[in-house]
mmCIF file of C-alpha atoms in Angstrom:
data_model
loop_
_atom_site.group_PDB
_atom_site.id
_atom_site.type_symbol
_atom_site.label_atom_id
_atom_site.label_comp_id
_atom_site.label_asym_id
_atom_site.label_seq_id
_atom_site.Cartn_x
_atom_site.Cartn_y
_atom_site.Cartn_z
ATOM 1 C CA MET H 1 79.874 -36.495 214.972
ATOM 2 C CA PRO H 2 79.427 -34.727 218.182
ATOM 3 C CA ARG H 3 81.829 -35.698 220.911
ATOM 4 C CA ILE H 4 80.858 -36.947 224.500
ATOM 5 C CA VAL H 5 82.848 -37.762 227.722
ATOM 6 C CA ARG H 6 82.724 -41.489 228.534
ATOM 7 C CA PHE H 7 84.701 -43.670 230.903
ATOM 8 C CA HIS H 8 85.029 -47.473 230.624
ATOM 9 C CA GLN H 9 86.377 -48.379 234.220
ATOM 10 C CA LEU H 10 86.150 -46.740 237.591
ATOM 11 C CA GLY H 11 88.719 -44.223 238.639
ATOM 12 C CA GLY H 12 89.925 -40.491 238.785
ATOM 13 C CA PRO H 13 89.803 -38.102 235.905
ATOM 14 C CA GLU H 14 92.410 -40.239 234.077
ATOM 15 C CA VAL H 15 89.857 -42.728 233.031
ATOM 16 C CA LEU H 16 87.903 -40.195 231.174
ATOM 17 C CA ARG H 17 87.760 -40.185 227.439
ATOM 18 C CA LEU H 18 86.294 -38.013 224.710
ATOM 19 C CA GLU H 19 84.473 -40.234 222.203
ATOM 20 C CA GLU H 20 82.549 -39.735 219.007
ATOM 21 C CA GLU H 21 79.086 -40.894 218.814
ATOM 22 C CA PRO H 22 76.184 -40.507 216.019
ATOM 23 C CA SER H 23 73.735 -37.530 216.671
ATOM 24 C CA LYS H 24 70.631 -38.772 218.234
ATOM 25 C CA GLN H 25 67.093 -37.864 218.133
ATOM 26 C CA PRO H 26 65.100 -36.980 221.249
ATOM 27 C CA GLY H 27 62.391 -39.479 222.226
ATOM 28 C CA LYS H 28 59.371 -38.888 224.454
ATOM 29 C CA GLY H 29 59.759 -36.508 227.066
ATOM 30 C CA GLU H 30 63.331 -35.497 225.742
ATOM 31 C CA ALA H 31 65.003 -32.461 224.309
ATOM 32 C CA ARG H 32 68.481 -32.101 222.347
ATOM 33 C CA LEU H 33 70.791 -29.608 223.283
ATOM 34 C CA ASN H 34 73.809 -27.936 221.359
ATOM 35 C CA VAL H 35 75.978 -27.549 224.696
ATOM 36 C CA ARG H 36 77.997 -24.334 224.827
ATOM 37 C CA ALA H 37 79.193 -24.800 228.554
ATOM 38 C CA ALA H 38 79.068 -27.498 231.287
ATOM 39 C CA GLY H 39 79.302 -27.090 235.163
ATOM 40 C CA LEU H 40 81.374 -29.677 236.973
ATOM 41 C CA ASN H 41 80.214 -30.973 240.390
ATOM 42 C CA ARG H 42 81.627 -33.345 243.098
ATOM 43 C CA ALA H 43 78.919 -35.854 242.565
ATOM 44 C CA GLU H 44 80.528 -36.602 239.254
ATOM 45 C CA SER H 45 83.815 -37.076 240.727
ATOM 46 C CA LEU H 46 82.387 -39.518 243.213
ATOM 47 C CA PHE H 47 80.262 -41.302 240.224
ATOM 48 C CA MET H 48 83.204 -41.752 238.147
ATOM 49 C CA ARG H 49 84.954 -43.590 241.182
ATOM 50 C CA GLY H 50 81.987 -45.756 242.147
ATOM 51 C CA GLN H 51 81.562 -43.747 245.356
ATOM 52 C CA TYR H 52 78.353 -42.117 244.570
ATOM 53 C CA VAL H 53 74.662 -42.861 245.717
ATOM 54 C CA GLU H 54 74.331 -44.989 242.312
ATOM 55 C CA LEU H 55 76.942 -46.917 240.590
ATOM 56 C CA PRO H 56 77.959 -46.276 237.030
ATOM 57 C CA LYS H 57 76.536 -48.748 234.318
ATOM 58 C CA LEU H 58 79.898 -48.993 232.215
ATOM 59 C CA PRO H 59 80.693 -47.637 229.802
ATOM 60 C CA ALA H 60 79.331 -44.610 231.327
ATOM 61 C CA GLY H 61 78.569 -40.889 230.443
ATOM 62 C CA LEU H 62 78.961 -38.068 232.942
ATOM 63 C CA GLY H 63 77.623 -34.487 233.901
ATOM 64 C CA TYR H 64 74.711 -32.995 235.381
ATOM 65 C CA GLU H 65 74.828 -29.498 234.306
ATOM 66 C CA ALA H 66 74.872 -28.248 230.549
ATOM 67 C CA ALA H 67 74.110 -24.834 229.236
ATOM 68 C CA GLY H 68 73.123 -24.652 225.608
ATOM 69 C CA VAL H 69 70.353 -24.159 222.893
ATOM 70 C CA VAL H 70 67.464 -26.626 222.295
ATOM 71 C CA ASP H 71 67.610 -27.539 218.697
ATOM 72 C CA ALA H 72 65.104 -30.546 218.685
ATOM 73 C CA VAL H 73 62.470 -31.992 221.235
ATOM 74 C CA GLY H 74 60.564 -35.247 221.311
ATOM 75 C CA PRO H 75 57.158 -35.932 219.870
ATOM 76 C CA ASP H 76 55.391 -35.164 222.831
ATOM 77 C CA VAL H 77 57.329 -31.925 224.218
ATOM 78 C CA ASP H 78 56.277 -28.426 223.598
ATOM 79 C CA LYS H 79 57.911 -27.333 220.347
ATOM 80 C CA SER H 80 58.270 -23.620 221.993
ATOM 81 C CA TRP H 81 61.405 -25.214 223.649
ATOM 82 C CA VAL H 82 63.144 -25.056 220.216
ATOM 83 C CA GLY H 83 65.626 -22.211 219.844
ATOM 84 C CA LYS H 84 65.678 -21.466 223.789
ATOM 85 C CA THR H 85 68.722 -20.968 225.604
ATOM 86 C CA VAL H 86 68.522 -23.364 228.629
ATOM 87 C CA ALA H 87 70.671 -25.061 231.276
ATOM 88 C CA THR H 88 69.685 -28.456 232.639
ATOM 89 C CA ILE H 89 68.651 -29.027 236.101
ATOM 90 C CA PRO H 90 70.171 -32.269 237.920
ATOM 91 C CA ALA H 91 66.757 -34.187 237.981
ATOM 92 C CA PHE H 92 67.801 -37.535 236.474
ATOM 93 C CA SER H 93 70.324 -40.539 236.894
ATOM 94 C CA MET H 94 73.435 -40.046 235.053
ATOM 95 C CA ASN H 95 72.948 -43.557 233.992
ATOM 96 C CA SER H 96 70.198 -42.484 231.990
ATOM 97 C CA TYR H 97 71.407 -39.160 230.814
ATOM 98 C CA ALA H 98 74.941 -37.367 230.768
ATOM 99 C CA MET H 99 75.544 -33.777 229.996
ATOM 100 C CA LEU H 100 79.412 -33.771 228.977
ATOM 101 C CA GLY H 101 79.093 -33.529 225.538
ATOM 102 C CA GLU H 102 79.091 -31.414 222.520
ATOM 103 C CA GLU H 103 75.231 -32.446 221.722
ATOM 104 C CA VAL H 104 73.308 -33.984 224.478
ATOM 105 C CA ILE H 105 69.700 -35.556 225.173
ATOM 106 C CA ALA H 106 68.135 -34.268 228.391
ATOM 107 C CA PRO H 107 64.573 -34.757 230.010
ATOM 108 C CA ALA H 108 62.586 -31.886 228.826
ATOM 109 C CA ALA H 109 61.267 -31.655 232.488
ATOM 110 C CA ALA H 110 65.024 -31.078 233.428
ATOM 111 C CA LEU H 111 65.350 -27.715 231.292
ATOM 112 C CA GLY H 112 65.507 -24.413 233.033
ATOM 113 C CA GLU H 113 65.553 -21.108 231.381
ATOM 114 C CA TYR H 114 67.950 -18.511 232.784
ATOM 115 C CA PRO H 115 68.126 -14.733 232.809
ATOM 116 C CA ALA H 116 69.257 -13.418 229.332
ATOM 117 C CA LYS H 117 72.014 -11.268 230.859
ATOM 118 C CA LEU H 118 73.811 -14.446 232.022
ATOM 119 C CA SER H 119 76.441 -16.011 229.730
ATOM 120 C CA ALA H 120 76.364 -19.749 228.871
ATOM 121 C CA VAL H 121 79.375 -20.130 231.449
ATOM 122 C CA GLU H 122 77.347 -18.588 234.199
ATOM 123 C CA GLY H 123 74.394 -20.400 233.069
ATOM 124 C CA ALA H 124 76.022 -23.587 233.549
ATOM 125 C CA ALA H 125 76.663 -22.787 237.271
ATOM 126 C CA ILE H 126 73.054 -22.264 238.479
ATOM 127 C CA TRP H 127 70.803 -25.081 239.076
ATOM 128 C CA MET H 128 72.923 -27.576 240.994
ATOM 129 C CA GLN H 129 74.238 -25.128 243.611
ATOM 130 C CA TYR H 130 71.242 -22.812 244.129
ATOM 131 C CA LEU H 131 68.586 -25.691 243.971
ATOM 132 C CA THR H 132 70.812 -27.702 246.581
ATOM 133 C CA ALA H 133 71.011 -24.796 248.744
ATOM 134 C CA TYR H 134 67.209 -23.700 248.390
ATOM 135 C CA GLY H 135 65.771 -27.085 249.347
ATOM 136 C CA ALA H 136 67.686 -27.290 252.645
ATOM 137 C CA LEU H 137 67.604 -23.811 253.807
ATOM 138 C CA ILE H 138 64.448 -22.374 252.416
ATOM 139 C CA ALA H 139 61.901 -25.300 251.569
ATOM 140 C CA ILE H 140 62.777 -27.218 254.720
ATOM 141 C CA ALA H 141 64.632 -25.232 257.431
ATOM 142 C CA HIS H 142 62.606 -21.935 256.517
ATOM 143 C CA LEU H 143 65.814 -19.828 256.906
ATOM 144 C CA ALA H 144 64.718 -16.494 258.546
ATOM 145 C CA LYS H 145 66.116 -12.869 259.495
ATOM 146 C CA GLY H 146 68.710 -13.179 262.364
ATOM 147 C CA ASP H 147 69.164 -17.009 262.079
ATOM 148 C CA PHE H 148 72.836 -18.164 262.353
ATOM 149 C CA VAL H 149 73.671 -20.968 259.502
ATOM 150 C CA VAL H 150 76.830 -22.726 259.417
ATOM 151 C CA ILE H 151 78.086 -23.434 256.026
ATOM 152 C CA PRO H 152 81.143 -25.838 255.735
ATOM 153 C CA ALA H 153 83.204 -26.179 252.585
ATOM 154 C CA ALA H 154 81.881 -22.835 251.920
ATOM 155 C CA SER H 155 84.340 -22.222 249.005
ATOM 156 C CA SER H 156 82.527 -24.701 246.734
ATOM 157 C CA SER H 157 79.592 -23.362 244.378
ATOM 158 C CA VAL H 158 77.013 -24.649 246.622
ATOM 159 C CA GLY H 159 78.648 -23.048 249.814
ATOM 160 C CA ILE H 160 78.758 -19.812 248.160
ATOM 161 C CA ALA H 161 75.288 -20.033 246.714
ATOM 162 C CA ALA H 162 74.259 -20.850 250.397
ATOM 163 C CA MET H 163 75.931 -17.721 251.690
ATOM 164 C CA GLN H 164 74.157 -15.724 249.024
ATOM 165 C CA MET H 165 70.961 -17.130 249.995
ATOM 166 C CA ALA H 166 71.410 -16.327 253.788
ATOM 167 C CA ARG H 167 72.253 -12.936 253.149
ATOM 168 C CA ALA H 168 69.139 -12.477 250.844
ATOM 169 C CA GLU H 169 66.887 -13.856 253.641
ATOM 170 C CA GLY H 170 68.639 -11.718 256.235
ATOM 171 C CA ALA H 171 70.262 -14.658 258.355
ATOM 172 C CA ILE H 172 73.953 -14.564 259.484
ATOM 173 C CA SER H 173 76.219 -17.105 257.700
ATOM 174 C CA ILE H 174 79.270 -18.662 259.349
ATOM 175 C CA ALA H 175 81.340 -20.151 256.509
ATOM 176 C CA THR H 176 83.979 -22.544 257.367
ATOM 177 C CA THR H 177 87.135 -23.662 255.237
ATOM 178 C CA ARG H 178 90.221 -25.638 256.242
ATOM 179 C CA LYS H 179 92.845 -23.009 255.963
ATOM 180 C CA SER H 180 92.735 -19.202 256.319
ATOM 181 C CA ASN H 181 94.071 -18.406 252.733
ATOM 182 C CA LYS H 182 90.431 -18.502 251.651
ATOM 183 C CA LYS H 183 88.987 -16.303 254.498
ATOM 184 C CA ALA H 184 89.370 -12.886 252.572
ATOM 185 C CA GLU H 185 87.572 -13.998 249.400
ATOM 186 C CA LEU H 186 84.763 -15.805 251.304
ATOM 187 C CA LEU H 187 84.176 -12.481 253.158
ATOM 188 C CA SER H 188 84.164 -10.592 249.909
ATOM 189 C CA LEU H 189 81.709 -12.995 248.434
ATOM 190 C CA GLY H 190 79.096 -12.531 251.137
ATOM 191 C CA ALA H 191 80.032 -14.574 254.130
ATOM 192 C CA ASP H 192 79.437 -12.730 257.554
ATOM 193 C CA HIS H 193 82.091 -14.799 259.355
ATOM 194 C CA VAL H 194 84.915 -17.436 258.389
ATOM 195 C CA ILE H 195 86.260 -19.983 260.523
ATOM 196 C CA ALA H 196 89.576 -22.010 259.321
ATOM 197 C CA THR H 197 88.677 -25.291 260.971
ATOM 198 C CA GLU H 198 92.541 -26.651 260.782
ATOM 199 C CA GLU H 199 93.582 -23.304 262.755
ATOM 200 C CA GLU H 200 90.553 -22.433 264.815
ATOM 201 C CA ASP H 201 88.280 -24.255 267.268
ATOM 202 C CA ILE H 202 85.048 -24.230 265.344
ATOM 203 C CA VAL H 203 82.866 -24.788 268.513
ATOM 204 C CA ALA H 204 84.564 -21.912 270.316
ATOM 205 C CA CYS H 205 84.148 -19.684 267.415
ATOM 206 C CA VAL H 206 80.589 -20.528 266.749
ATOM 207 C CA ARG H 207 79.827 -19.792 270.387
ATOM 208 C CA GLU H 208 81.345 -16.461 270.416
ATOM 209 C CA ILE H 209 79.805 -15.576 267.198
ATOM 210 C CA THR H 210 76.317 -16.413 268.253
ATOM 211 C CA GLY H 211 76.448 -15.114 271.781
ATOM 212 C CA SER H 212 76.640 -18.880 272.986
ATOM 213 C CA LYS H 213 73.395 -19.764 271.566
ATOM 214 C CA GLY H 214 74.791 -21.955 268.749
ATOM 215 C CA ALA H 215 73.655 -22.231 265.098
ATOM 216 C CA ARG H 216 70.075 -22.977 264.232
ATOM 217 C CA VAL H 217 71.093 -24.503 260.838
ATOM 218 C CA ILE H 218 74.153 -26.316 259.713
ATOM 219 C CA PHE H 219 74.328 -27.276 255.835
ATOM 220 C CA ASP H 220 77.432 -29.900 255.651
ATOM 221 C CA PRO H 221 78.630 -31.870 252.800
ATOM 222 C CA VAL H 222 81.707 -33.383 254.853
ATOM 223 C CA ALA H 223 80.367 -35.506 257.236
ATOM 224 C CA GLY H 224 82.705 -37.945 258.790
ATOM 225 C CA PRO H 225 83.952 -37.233 262.236
ATOM 226 C CA PHE H 226 83.394 -33.493 261.572
ATOM 227 C CA LEU H 227 79.771 -34.139 262.488
ATOM 228 C CA GLU H 228 80.520 -34.503 266.010
ATOM 229 C CA LYS H 229 82.044 -30.789 266.080
ATOM 230 C CA LEU H 230 78.960 -29.436 264.115
ATOM 231 C CA ALA H 231 76.595 -31.174 266.641
ATOM 232 C CA GLU H 232 78.484 -29.083 269.555
ATOM 233 C CA ALA H 233 78.250 -25.971 267.332
ATOM 234 C CA ALA H 234 74.459 -26.304 266.908
ATOM 235 C CA ALA H 235 71.743 -24.725 268.908
ATOM 236 C CA PRO H 236 69.186 -26.490 271.085
ATOM 237 C CA GLY H 237 66.531 -27.744 268.552
ATOM 238 C CA GLY H 238 68.750 -26.991 265.636
ATOM 239 C CA ILE H 239 68.765 -29.083 262.442
ATOM 240 C CA ILE H 240 71.956 -30.117 260.708
ATOM 241 C CA PHE H 241 71.639 -31.080 256.834
ATOM 242 C CA GLN H 242 74.052 -33.803 255.710
ATOM 243 C CA TYR H 243 74.215 -33.235 251.884
ATOM 244 C CA GLY H 244 77.378 -34.905 251.021
ATOM 245 C CA ALA H 245 80.276 -37.181 252.254
ATOM 246 C CA LEU H 246 83.410 -35.339 251.189
ATOM 247 C CA SER H 247 85.342 -36.809 254.034
ATOM 248 C CA LEU H 248 84.839 -40.460 252.990
ATOM 249 C CA GLN H 249 85.302 -41.517 256.644
ATOM 250 C CA PRO H 250 82.831 -43.279 258.793
ATOM 251 C CA THR H 251 80.303 -40.880 260.226
ATOM 252 C CA PRO H 252 79.596 -41.394 263.812
ATOM 253 C CA PHE H 253 76.264 -40.334 265.286
ATOM 254 C CA PRO H 254 76.731 -37.868 267.918
ATOM 255 C CA LEU H 255 74.109 -39.513 270.303
ATOM 256 C CA PHE H 256 74.386 -37.624 273.551
ATOM 257 C CA THR H 257 74.677 -34.173 271.991
ATOM 258 C CA ALA H 258 71.606 -34.988 269.878
ATOM 259 C CA LEU H 259 69.826 -36.132 272.815
ATOM 260 C CA THR H 260 70.578 -33.001 275.096
ATOM 261 C CA LYS H 261 69.901 -30.621 272.545
ATOM 262 C CA GLY H 262 67.207 -32.261 270.663
ATOM 263 C CA LEU H 263 68.987 -32.045 267.362
ATOM 264 C CA SER H 264 67.501 -33.131 263.864
ATOM 265 C CA ILE H 265 70.440 -34.527 261.728
ATOM 266 C CA ARG H 266 68.941 -35.118 258.307
ATOM 267 C CA GLY H 267 70.097 -36.562 255.112
ATOM 268 C CA TYR H 268 69.244 -34.489 252.172
ATOM 269 C CA MET H 269 69.659 -34.476 248.361
ATOM 270 C CA LEU H 270 68.415 -32.020 245.963
ATOM 271 C CA THR H 271 66.264 -34.447 244.342
ATOM 272 C CA GLU H 272 63.686 -33.907 246.974
ATOM 273 C CA ILE H 273 63.110 -30.892 244.950
ATOM 274 C CA THR H 274 64.007 -31.517 241.357
ATOM 275 C CA LEU H 275 61.903 -34.609 241.199
ATOM 276 C CA ASN H 276 58.740 -33.122 242.523
ATOM 277 C CA PRO H 277 57.434 -30.825 239.716
ATOM 278 C CA GLU H 278 55.329 -28.651 242.315
ATOM 279 C CA LYS H 279 58.366 -28.062 244.359
ATOM 280 C CA LEU H 280 60.627 -27.522 241.516
ATOM 281 C CA ALA H 281 58.465 -24.996 239.748
ATOM 282 C CA VAL H 282 58.535 -22.788 243.051
ATOM 283 C CA ALA H 283 62.263 -23.479 243.542
ATOM 284 C CA LYS H 284 63.059 -22.424 239.996
ATOM 285 C CA LYS H 285 61.098 -18.963 240.346
ATOM 286 C CA TYR H 286 62.751 -18.402 243.578
ATOM 287 C CA VAL H 287 66.216 -18.928 241.971
ATOM 288 C CA TYR H 288 65.298 -17.208 238.666
ATOM 289 C CA ASP H 289 63.987 -13.784 240.381
ATOM 290 C CA ARG H 290 66.953 -13.626 242.471
ATOM 291 C CA LEU H 291 69.409 -14.233 239.530
ATOM 292 C CA ALA H 292 67.549 -11.637 237.633
ATOM 293 C CA ASP H 293 67.886 -8.717 240.188
ATOM 294 C CA GLY H 294 71.293 -9.556 241.117
ATOM 295 C CA ARG H 295 70.888 -10.729 244.506
ATOM 296 C CA PHE H 296 72.363 -14.093 243.344
ATOM 297 C CA HIS H 297 75.429 -14.093 241.122
ATOM 298 C CA SER H 298 77.473 -17.331 240.087
ATOM 299 C CA LYS H 299 81.075 -17.280 241.196
ATOM 300 C CA ILE H 300 83.244 -18.858 238.220
ATOM 301 C CA ALA H 301 86.544 -20.206 239.810
ATOM 302 C CA LYS H 302 88.003 -21.263 236.501
ATOM 303 C CA THR H 303 87.021 -22.365 232.980
ATOM 304 C CA PHE H 304 88.635 -25.170 230.838
ATOM 305 C CA PRO H 305 88.078 -26.101 227.216
ATOM 306 C CA PHE H 306 85.945 -29.247 226.315
ATOM 307 C CA ALA H 307 89.182 -31.220 225.222
ATOM 308 C CA GLN H 308 90.717 -30.708 228.763
ATOM 309 C CA THR H 309 87.917 -32.172 230.785
ATOM 310 C CA ALA H 310 89.979 -34.679 232.770
ATOM 311 C CA GLU H 311 92.290 -31.527 233.914
ATOM 312 C CA ALA H 312 89.217 -29.694 234.826
ATOM 313 C CA TYR H 313 88.115 -32.288 237.315
ATOM 314 C CA LYS H 314 91.727 -32.698 238.571
ATOM 315 C CA TYR H 315 91.520 -29.076 239.413
ATOM 316 C CA LEU H 316 88.069 -29.380 240.901
ATOM 317 C CA GLU H 317 89.551 -32.003 243.232
ATOM 318 C CA SER H 318 92.556 -30.055 244.184
ATOM 319 C CA ASN H 319 90.265 -27.936 246.274
ATOM 320 C CA ALA H 320 92.117 -24.874 245.150
ATOM 321 C CA GLN H 321 89.025 -23.204 243.674
ATOM 322 C CA VAL H 322 86.684 -20.904 245.222
ATOM 323 C CA GLY H 323 83.213 -21.009 243.075
ATOM 324 C CA LYS H 324 82.558 -23.203 240.237
ATOM 325 C CA VAL H 325 84.571 -24.975 237.620
ATOM 326 C CA VAL H 326 82.991 -25.022 234.232
ATOM 327 C CA ILE H 327 83.853 -26.661 230.726
ATOM 328 C CA THR H 328 83.401 -24.354 227.546
ATOM 329 C CA VAL H 329 82.336 -26.137 224.498
ATOM 330 C CA PRO H 330 83.174 -24.943 220.955
#
């Protein structure tokens, strides 16, 4: 029987279990994948702890991104999907579908092919990161040549995707990381500037880099008190996207800075794109084309075998990685 990852109580990676369950047939609107690799995300760490935007219904599965081969489809799904190599797009609740398993059921609408030159490991490191960055930077902010964009937590897979996207659009990326030990690698991955926020004054650095203009776009997964600094670093009329809450601290609204600069501070989730079929189709083509021609390329931090899923999440939560953590499935 295929194995899946499941947890029966809230907590960290230590609550994860590998369990066997009978093979399932896909129902209406569904497809079945033989999984070869799975990408890990911060959202899943929050989900298993009960700190995500939705609470898990215990016992719960886990995982948004799986790459594999479709081996069966539901009665109303195009049979041409069978045999195709695909990766899943985060367009569903983990309470309904979970992608960490040797064999999984996924909504057919959440399947995305990727360029054949990519491996399964690379294929499992595409849709969450690039669609998250695309929705904010391209679809909403319309990032353009010469724009300054601040990218906190830039060593994450989404941060690296945002840096690549900024470069592809001719914008100027200002990556931030807590300590300077990741600076050289972030510059090698495409950042135009890197600020170590525990060692440098982010506001002063952004002013110097931008010639006192500030950044028109800020793409932040941290939130908490850090938002006040980001507001100070923003340009008049700028937009700050809050797409995560890594700090887990209360997030004060920088009222007077927002008033005097006319800032937009906007909550954002990639489901704004992935749950809208028309927007998703445009976004998938944008990402696919740039993966195919080499403008985008996944940075894999480390791979772990399926049996070491808990260890993989511990590594993800250590903040030691630069890029995507991926599980390989036999």
